[in-house]
């Protein structure tokens, strides 16, 4: 069973950048799509970004498109989320997720989650 550990969160000012990391252990992630989600206080968890097995295919929520970039290093079994031009509305706990189906297609189906990392953006 895969374990996911997020890191890189923190308190920043609006306009700053952060890079989140998600380190996987227990199995290789190279054959699995990976994603980032976030949950703000009082709100439901929402999709942020996903990346295909090779790293070529990516997709983003409209709210972060052009500001966030997802990438992966399969050799390090790690996924990243580069967040630029952060806004106060980006404040949330950010979660890494993976599917359990290899070579997944269609809609992203998160099955394993990390514990999350807090991102707080002050105005």
CSV table of C-alpha atoms in Angstrom, one decimal:
chain,number,residue,atom,x,y,z
A,1,UNK,CA,0.0,0.0,0.0
A,2,UNK,CA,1.3,3.4,-0.9
A,3,UNK,CA,2.0,6.1,1.7
A,4,UNK,CA,2.1,9.7,0.7
A,5,UNK,CA,3.7,12.5,2.7
A,6,UNK,CA,3.3,16.1,1.7
A,7,UNK,CA,5.7,18.9,2.7
A,8,UNK,CA,6.5,22.5,1.8
A,9,UNK,CA,3.5,24.3,3.1
A,10,UNK,CA,3.8,27.5,5.2
A,11,UNK,CA,2.7,31.0,5.8
A,12,UNK,CA,3.4,33.4,2.9
A,13,UNK,CA,2.2,36.8,1.6
A,14,UNK,CA,0.0,37.4,-1.4
A,15,UNK,CA,2.1,37.2,-4.5
A,16,UNK,CA,4.7,34.9,-3.1
A,17,UNK,CA,5.5,31.4,-4.3
A,18,UNK,CA,5.7,27.9,-2.6
A,19,UNK,CA,6.6,24.5,-3.9
A,20,UNK,CA,4.8,21.5,-2.3
A,21,UNK,CA,6.3,18.0,-2.5
A,22,UNK,CA,4.6,14.7,-2.1
A,23,UNK,CA,6.9,11.8,-1.4
A,24,UNK,CA,5.5,8.3,-2.0
A,25,UNK,CA,6.7,5.1,-0.4
A,26,UNK,CA,5.5,1.5,-0.4
A,27,UNK,CA,5.3,1.3,-4.2
A,28,UNK,CA,6.4,3.1,-7.2
A,29,UNK,CA,4.2,5.8,-8.6
A,30,UNK,CA,5.4,5.7,-12.1
A,31,UNK,CA,2.4,3.8,-13.5
A,32,UNK,CA,-0.2,5.9,-11.7
A,33,UNK,CA,-1.7,9.3,-12.2
A,34,UNK,CA,-1.2,11.7,-9.3
A,35,UNK,CA,-3.1,14.7,-8.1
A,36,UNK,CA,-3.3,17.6,-5.7
A,37,UNK,CA,-6.5,18.6,-3.9
A,38,UNK,CA,-7.1,21.3,-1.3
A,39,UNK,CA,-9.6,22.0,1.5
A,40,UNK,CA,-10.3,25.4,2.9
A,41,UNK,CA,-12.0,25.8,6.3
A,42,UNK,CA,-15.7,25.2,6.1
A,43,UNK,CA,-15.4,24.1,2.5
A,44,UNK,CA,-15.4,20.7,0.7
A,45,UNK,CA,-12.2,19.3,-0.7
A,46,UNK,CA,-11.6,20.4,-4.2
A,47,UNK,CA,-9.4,19.3,-7.1
A,48,UNK,CA,-6.4,21.4,-7.9
A,49,UNK,CA,-4.3,19.6,-10.5
A,50,UNK,CA,-3.4,16.2,-11.8
A,51,UNK,CA,-0.6,14.7,-13.8
A,52,UNK,CA,-0.3,11.6,-16.0
A,53,UNK,CA,2.1,8.7,-15.6
A,54,UNK,CA,4.8,10.2,-17.8
A,55,UNK,CA,4.3,13.7,-16.7
A,56,UNK,CA,3.3,15.0,-20.2
A,57,UNK,CA,-0.5,15.2,-19.5
A,58,UNK,CA,-1.6,17.7,-16.9
A,59,UNK,CA,-4.8,19.4,-16.0
A,60,UNK,CA,-5.7,22.2,-13.6
A,61,UNK,CA,-8.7,23.8,-11.8
A,62,UNK,CA,-9.7,27.0,-13.5
A,63,UNK,CA,-8.9,28.9,-10.2
A,64,UNK,CA,-5.2,28.0,-10.4
A,65,UNK,CA,-4.6,27.7,-14.1
A,66,UNK,CA,-1.6,29.8,-15.2
A,67,UNK,CA,-0.3,30.1,-11.6
A,68,UNK,CA,0.2,26.5,-10.4
A,69,UNK,CA,2.3,23.8,-12.1
A,70,UNK,CA,2.3,20.1,-11.3
A,71,UNK,CA,5.3,18.0,-12.1
A,72,UNK,CA,6.7,14.6,-11.1
A,73,UNK,CA,10.0,12.9,-10.8
A,74,UNK,CA,9.4,9.1,-11.0
A,75,UNK,CA,13.0,8.3,-10.2
A,76,UNK,CA,12.4,10.0,-6.8
A,77,UNK,CA,8.9,8.8,-6.5
A,78,UNK,CA,7.8,12.4,-5.8
A,79,UNK,CA,5.2,14.8,-7.2
A,80,UNK,CA,5.5,18.5,-6.9
A,81,UNK,CA,3.1,21.5,-7.0
A,82,UNK,CA,4.7,24.8,-7.8
A,83,UNK,CA,2.4,27.6,-6.7
A,84,UNK,CA,3.1,31.1,-7.9
A,85,UNK,CA,1.3,34.4,-7.5
A,86,UNK,CA,-0.4,33.1,-4.4
A,87,UNK,CA,-3.7,34.7,-3.3
A,88,UNK,CA,-5.4,34.7,0.1
A,89,UNK,CA,-8.1,32.4,-1.4
A,90,UNK,CA,-5.5,29.8,-2.0
A,91,UNK,CA,-5.3,29.3,1.8
A,92,UNK,CA,-6.1,25.6,2.5
A,93,UNK,CA,-4.8,22.3,3.5
A,94,UNK,CA,-3.2,20.7,0.4
A,95,UNK,CA,-3.4,17.0,-0.1
A,96,UNK,CA,-1.6,14.7,-2.5
A,97,UNK,CA,-3.5,11.7,-3.9
A,98,UNK,CA,-3.0,8.8,-6.2
A,99,UNK,CA,-5.2,6.3,-8.0
A,100,UNK,CA,-5.0,2.6,-7.4
A,101,UNK,CA,-5.5,1.7,-11.1
A,102,UNK,CA,-2.4,1.6,-13.2
A,103,UNK,CA,-2.4,3.6,-16.4
A,104,UNK,CA,-5.7,5.3,-15.4
A,105,UNK,CA,-7.7,7.2,-18.0
A,106,UNK,CA,-10.8,9.3,-17.8
A,107,UNK,CA,-11.8,11.1,-14.6
A,108,UNK,CA,-9.3,11.1,-11.8
A,109,UNK,CA,-10.3,8.7,-9.0
A,110,UNK,CA,-8.2,9.4,-5.9
A,111,UNK,CA,-7.9,6.4,-3.6
A,112,UNK,CA,-4.9,7.1,-1.4
A,113,UNK,CA,-4.3,10.3,0.4
A,114,UNK,CA,-1.5,12.0,2.3
A,115,UNK,CA,-2.0,13.8,5.6
A,116,UNK,CA,-2.0,17.2,4.0
A,117,UNK,CA,0.2,20.3,4.4
A,118,UNK,CA,-1.1,23.8,5.4
A,119,UNK,CA,-0.7,26.7,3.1
A,120,UNK,CA,-1.7,30.1,4.5
A,121,UNK,CA,-1.6,33.2,2.3
A,122,UNK,CA,-1.9,36.6,4.0
A,123,UNK,CA,-3.1,39.7,2.2
